[in-house]
Amino acid sequence: MTSLLPEVLEAHGGLGRWRRLTRVTATLVSDGELFAAKGLPQDLRPRRMTVDLHEEHASVRPFGAPGQQTDFTPRRIAIERADATVVAERLDPREAFAGHTLETPWDPLDRAYFNGYALWTYLTTPFFMAMDGMVVAETEPWQESPTERWRGLRVTFPEGIASHSTVQDFYFGDDRLLRRHDYHVDIAGGFAAAQYVGGIEEADGIRFPTRRRAYLRQPGGRLDPDRVMVGIDLSDVHYA
């Protein structure tokens, strides 16, 4: 294990504390160019996100209509009513994205699947890196500016964990807090994204960013400031 990872885990609240927790809830507001491209432009109504910390399971409500919510795992995505009645369901949902490009329209289950794995990844960063099967190695640092140089961790996700892409890069400041997250969105044609984070807050001993902006990433790693593919703002975050 790279010596950087323990420092990163400690800066975000410590692995011991994390292992005593089981779930996080947060209020979510999201938008961005990606959803418009998919024919599902996102409104700015707040939604409530729930994520399990030690297995990949997530839910957001409301979704699609009042009283509805999603139920996400890597092998199943569903839209359900509050009494767990299934409105729509898809097994092995990743397979539905075969051949997709950035412009391929999504249906609500596609959107729910993306939301589930993306928010699970974000709300468990960096602690998921300590899970069984994750391969973590220090990579080349990112020179953000003449005075800012961020150290990087490259994570290879195991089969069975759904995320943007198998290999993703995470960059951390001198305080070892997350600054940037690079990946390819495989289910949308594999476009390259550079996600910048900020607004660090602390809840229940865990430190996390409340603001995320994923930009289209250009060759060489620089972002296109005019192409905000996804924007996420979090509030009212609680770990238990």
Short mmCIF file of C-alpha atoms in Angstrom, two decimals:
data_model
loop_
_atom_site.label_atom_id
_atom_site.label_comp_id
_atom_site.label_asym_id
_atom_site.label_seq_id
_atom_site.Cartn_x
_atom_site.Cartn_y
_atom_site.Cartn_z
CA MET A 1 0.00 0.00 0.00
CA THR A 2 1.29 3.40 -0.89
CA SER A 3 2.22 5.55 2.11
CA LEU A 4 -0.04 8.31 0.76
CA LEU A 5 -3.28 6.40 1.26
CA PRO A 6 -3.11 6.17 5.10
CA GLU A 7 -2.45 9.93 5.24
CA VAL A 8 -5.45 10.59 2.99
CA LEU A 9 -7.73 8.34 5.04
CA GLU A 10 -6.67 10.02 8.27
CA ALA A 11 -7.20 13.52 6.84
CA HIS A 12 -10.78 12.63 5.90
CA GLY A 13 -11.66 11.29 9.35
CA GLY A 14 -9.74 8.08 9.83
CA LEU A 15 -10.40 4.50 8.79
CA GLY A 16 -11.23 3.41 12.35
CA ARG A 17 -14.08 5.91 12.61
CA TRP A 18 -15.28 5.05 9.11
CA ARG A 19 -15.52 1.36 9.92
CA ARG A 20 -17.80 2.12 12.88
CA LEU A 21 -20.26 3.90 10.59
CA THR A 22 -22.70 2.20 8.20
CA ARG A 23 -24.63 4.80 6.20
CA VAL A 24 -24.62 8.41 5.01
CA THR A 25 -27.58 10.59 4.04
CA ALA A 26 -27.35 13.91 2.20
CA THR A 27 -29.50 16.45 0.43
CA LEU A 28 -28.50 16.61 -3.23
CA VAL A 29 -28.96 19.22 -5.96
CA SER A 30 -27.50 18.35 -9.36
CA ASP A 31 -27.50 19.56 -12.93
CA GLY A 32 -25.16 19.80 -15.91
CA GLU A 33 -24.69 19.37 -19.63
CA LEU A 34 -24.66 15.57 -19.49
CA PHE A 35 -28.31 15.28 -18.48
CA ALA A 36 -29.46 17.65 -21.21
CA ALA A 37 -27.44 15.65 -23.76
CA LYS A 38 -29.22 12.52 -22.58
CA GLY A 39 -32.66 14.08 -23.04
CA LEU A 40 -33.27 14.22 -19.29
CA PRO A 41 -32.44 17.77 -18.20
CA GLN A 42 -32.17 17.93 -14.43
CA ASP A 43 -34.33 20.25 -12.36
CA LEU A 44 -32.85 21.91 -9.28
CA ARG A 45 -35.21 20.46 -6.71
CA PRO A 46 -33.40 19.02 -3.67
CA ARG A 47 -33.45 15.26 -3.29
CA ARG A 48 -32.41 13.04 -0.42
CA MET A 49 -29.61 10.54 -1.07
CA THR A 50 -28.86 7.49 1.09
CA VAL A 51 -25.69 5.44 0.61
CA ASP A 52 -24.45 2.33 2.41
CA LEU A 53 -20.78 2.70 3.29
CA HIS A 54 -19.47 -0.86 3.15
CA GLU A 55 -21.44 -2.34 0.26
CA GLU A 56 -22.49 -0.70 -3.00
CA HIS A 57 -26.10 0.20 -2.39
CA ALA A 58 -27.75 3.60 -2.79
CA SER A 59 -31.16 5.26 -3.09
CA VAL A 60 -32.47 8.73 -3.92
CA ARG A 61 -35.92 10.17 -3.33
CA PRO A 62 -38.06 11.52 -4.80
CA PHE A 63 -37.32 10.16 -8.26
CA GLY A 64 -39.63 10.68 -11.22
CA ALA A 65 -42.70 11.38 -9.11
CA PRO A 66 -43.58 12.15 -5.49
CA GLY A 67 -43.44 9.04 -3.35
CA GLN A 68 -41.00 7.25 -5.65
CA GLN A 69 -37.36 6.37 -5.01
CA THR A 70 -34.55 4.41 -6.62
CA ASP A 71 -32.91 1.24 -5.39
CA PHE A 72 -29.40 0.73 -6.80
CA THR A 73 -26.90 -2.12 -6.62
CA PRO A 74 -24.39 -3.01 -9.36
CA ARG A 75 -26.57 -5.89 -10.54
CA ARG A 76 -29.98 -4.23 -10.30
CA ILE A 77 -31.57 -0.81 -10.65
CA ALA A 78 -35.21 -0.17 -9.78
CA ILE A 79 -37.66 2.66 -9.34
CA GLU A 80 -39.99 1.88 -6.46
CA ARG A 81 -42.85 3.40 -4.51
CA ALA A 82 -42.48 4.07 -0.80
CA ASP A 83 -44.06 0.68 -0.01
CA ALA A 84 -41.39 -1.03 -2.17
CA THR A 85 -43.79 -1.71 -5.04
CA VAL A 86 -41.65 -1.86 -8.19
CA VAL A 87 -42.49 0.75 -10.84
CA ALA A 88 -39.63 -0.24 -13.19
CA GLU A 89 -36.65 -2.56 -12.88
CA ARG A 90 -33.59 -3.64 -14.84
CA LEU A 91 -31.22 -6.48 -14.00
CA ASP A 92 -27.57 -6.32 -15.08
CA PRO A 93 -28.09 -2.62 -15.94
CA ARG A 94 -24.55 -2.01 -17.22
CA GLU A 95 -25.27 -4.13 -20.25
CA ALA A 96 -27.95 -1.67 -21.39
CA PHE A 97 -25.24 0.92 -22.16
CA ALA A 98 -23.42 -1.15 -24.78
CA GLY A 99 -22.69 1.01 -27.82
CA HIS A 100 -23.76 4.26 -26.15
CA THR A 101 -22.17 7.56 -27.13
CA LEU A 102 -22.40 10.89 -25.35
CA GLU A 103 -25.51 11.73 -27.40
CA THR A 104 -27.37 8.43 -26.87
CA PRO A 105 -30.60 9.18 -24.97
CA TRP A 106 -31.13 7.71 -21.52
CA ASP A 107 -34.33 6.40 -20.03
CA PRO A 108 -35.14 6.93 -16.32
CA LEU A 109 -33.53 3.63 -15.31
CA ASP A 110 -30.29 4.65 -17.07
CA ARG A 111 -30.35 7.93 -15.14
CA ALA A 112 -31.07 6.14 -11.87
CA TYR A 113 -28.17 3.74 -12.42
CA PHE A 114 -25.75 6.59 -13.12
CA ASN A 115 -26.93 8.46 -10.04
CA GLY A 116 -26.56 5.38 -7.87
CA TYR A 117 -23.01 4.43 -8.71
CA ALA A 118 -21.74 8.00 -9.03
CA LEU A 119 -23.04 9.17 -5.65
CA TRP A 120 -21.91 5.96 -3.97
CA THR A 121 -18.40 6.63 -5.29
CA TYR A 122 -18.41 10.28 -4.24
CA LEU A 123 -19.89 9.79 -0.77
CA THR A 124 -17.47 6.99 0.11
CA THR A 125 -14.30 8.66 -1.25
CA PRO A 126 -11.55 8.04 -0.19
CA PHE A 127 -12.54 5.24 2.19
CA PHE A 128 -13.69 2.82 -0.50
CA MET A 129 -10.01 2.61 -1.49
CA ALA A 130 -9.44 0.43 1.59
CA MET A 131 -12.09 -2.11 0.54
CA ASP A 132 -11.10 -5.62 -0.52
CA GLY A 133 -10.22 -5.86 -4.19
CA MET A 134 -9.28 -2.21 -4.73
CA VAL A 135 -5.81 -1.76 -6.22
CA VAL A 136 -4.31 1.58 -5.16
CA ALA A 137 -0.97 3.02 -6.27
CA GLU A 138 0.56 6.46 -6.19
CA THR A 139 0.64 8.07 -9.61
CA GLU A 140 2.28 11.15 -11.05
CA PRO A 141 1.26 14.35 -9.25
CA TRP A 142 -0.88 16.95 -10.92
CA GLN A 143 0.59 20.46 -11.32
CA GLU A 144 -2.52 22.59 -10.85
CA SER A 145 -0.66 25.91 -10.86
CA PRO A 146 2.90 27.17 -10.39
CA THR A 147 2.35 26.97 -6.62
CA GLU A 148 -0.02 23.99 -6.33
CA ARG A 149 1.13 20.42 -6.90
CA TRP A 150 -1.29 17.68 -5.88
CA ARG A 151 -0.22 14.11 -5.16
CA GLY A 152 -2.24 11.41 -6.88
CA LEU A 153 -3.66 7.97 -6.21
CA ARG A 154 -4.67 5.72 -9.08
CA VAL A 155 -7.43 3.26 -8.19
CA THR A 156 -8.27 0.15 -10.18
CA PHE A 157 -11.77 -1.00 -9.27
CA PRO A 158 -12.52 -4.71 -9.02
CA GLU A 159 -15.15 -6.46 -11.09
CA GLY A 160 -18.44 -6.22 -9.24
CA ILE A 161 -18.08 -2.58 -8.20
CA ALA A 162 -19.90 -0.23 -10.56
CA SER A 163 -18.33 3.16 -11.19
CA HIS A 164 -17.44 5.54 -14.00
CA SER A 165 -14.47 3.51 -15.26
CA THR A 166 -12.21 0.73 -14.04
CA VAL A 167 -9.23 3.07 -13.55
CA GLN A 168 -9.65 6.48 -11.90
CA ASP A 169 -7.22 9.09 -10.53
CA PHE A 170 -7.66 11.12 -7.35
CA TYR A 171 -5.52 14.13 -6.40
CA PHE A 172 -4.90 15.53 -2.91
CA GLY A 173 -3.53 18.80 -1.55
CA ASP A 174 -0.83 19.27 1.07
CA ASP A 175 -3.52 18.78 3.71
CA ARG A 176 -4.27 15.40 2.05
CA LEU A 177 -7.85 16.41 1.30
CA LEU A 178 -9.36 15.63 -2.09
CA ARG A 179 -9.01 18.33 -4.77
CA ARG A 180 -9.66 16.60 -8.09
CA HIS A 181 -11.03 13.32 -9.47
CA ASP A 182 -10.32 12.16 -13.06
CA TYR A 183 -12.19 9.38 -14.85
CA HIS A 184 -13.90 8.33 -18.08
CA VAL A 185 -17.68 7.96 -18.18
CA ASP A 186 -17.81 4.56 -19.85
CA ILE A 187 -21.62 4.44 -20.01
CA ALA A 188 -21.67 7.69 -22.03
CA GLY A 189 -19.16 6.96 -24.75
CA GLY A 190 -16.15 7.08 -22.43
CA PHE A 191 -15.71 10.85 -22.42
CA ALA A 192 -12.94 12.13 -20.14
CA ALA A 193 -13.92 14.16 -17.07
CA ALA A 194 -11.98 16.20 -14.53
CA GLN A 195 -14.04 16.76 -11.41
CA TYR A 196 -12.99 19.56 -9.07
CA VAL A 197 -14.25 19.56 -5.50
CA GLY A 198 -14.49 22.16 -2.75
CA GLY A 199 -16.50 23.38 0.20
CA ILE A 200 -15.00 20.90 2.64
CA GLU A 201 -17.19 20.30 5.67
CA GLU A 202 -17.21 17.84 8.56
CA ALA A 203 -20.08 15.71 9.83
CA ASP A 204 -19.85 13.02 12.50
CA GLY A 205 -16.05 13.18 12.28
CA ILE A 206 -15.86 12.64 8.50
CA ARG A 207 -14.58 15.40 6.20
CA PHE A 208 -16.03 15.63 2.69
CA PRO A 209 -16.51 18.10 -0.19
CA THR A 210 -19.95 19.65 -0.60
CA ARG A 211 -19.35 21.05 -4.08
CA ARG A 212 -18.41 19.02 -7.16
CA ARG A 213 -18.06 20.20 -10.75
CA ALA A 214 -17.15 17.69 -13.46
CA TYR A 215 -15.70 19.35 -16.56
CA LEU A 216 -14.95 17.89 -19.95
CA ARG A 217 -11.24 16.98 -19.76
CA GLN A 218 -9.02 17.90 -22.66
CA PRO A 219 -5.84 16.14 -23.84
CA GLY A 220 -3.08 16.86 -21.38
CA GLY A 221 -5.50 16.91 -18.47
CA ARG A 222 -6.67 20.52 -18.64
CA LEU A 223 -10.39 21.12 -18.27
CA ASP A 224 -12.73 22.93 -20.60
CA PRO A 225 -14.19 25.59 -18.27
CA ASP A 226 -17.23 26.06 -20.53
CA ARG A 227 -18.26 22.38 -20.40
CA VAL A 228 -19.67 21.57 -16.95
CA MET A 229 -20.91 18.04 -17.54
CA VAL A 230 -22.24 17.48 -14.02
CA GLY A 231 -22.59 19.83 -11.05
CA ILE A 232 -23.42 18.54 -7.57
CA ASP A 233 -24.07 20.41 -4.33
CA LEU A 234 -24.53 18.56 -1.04
CA SER A 235 -25.98 19.75 2.26
CA ASP A 236 -27.43 18.36 5.48
CA VAL A 237 -24.98 15.42 5.45
CA HIS A 238 -25.16 12.87 8.27
CA TYR A 239 -23.18 9.69 8.94
CA ALA A 240 -24.49 6.98 11.24
#
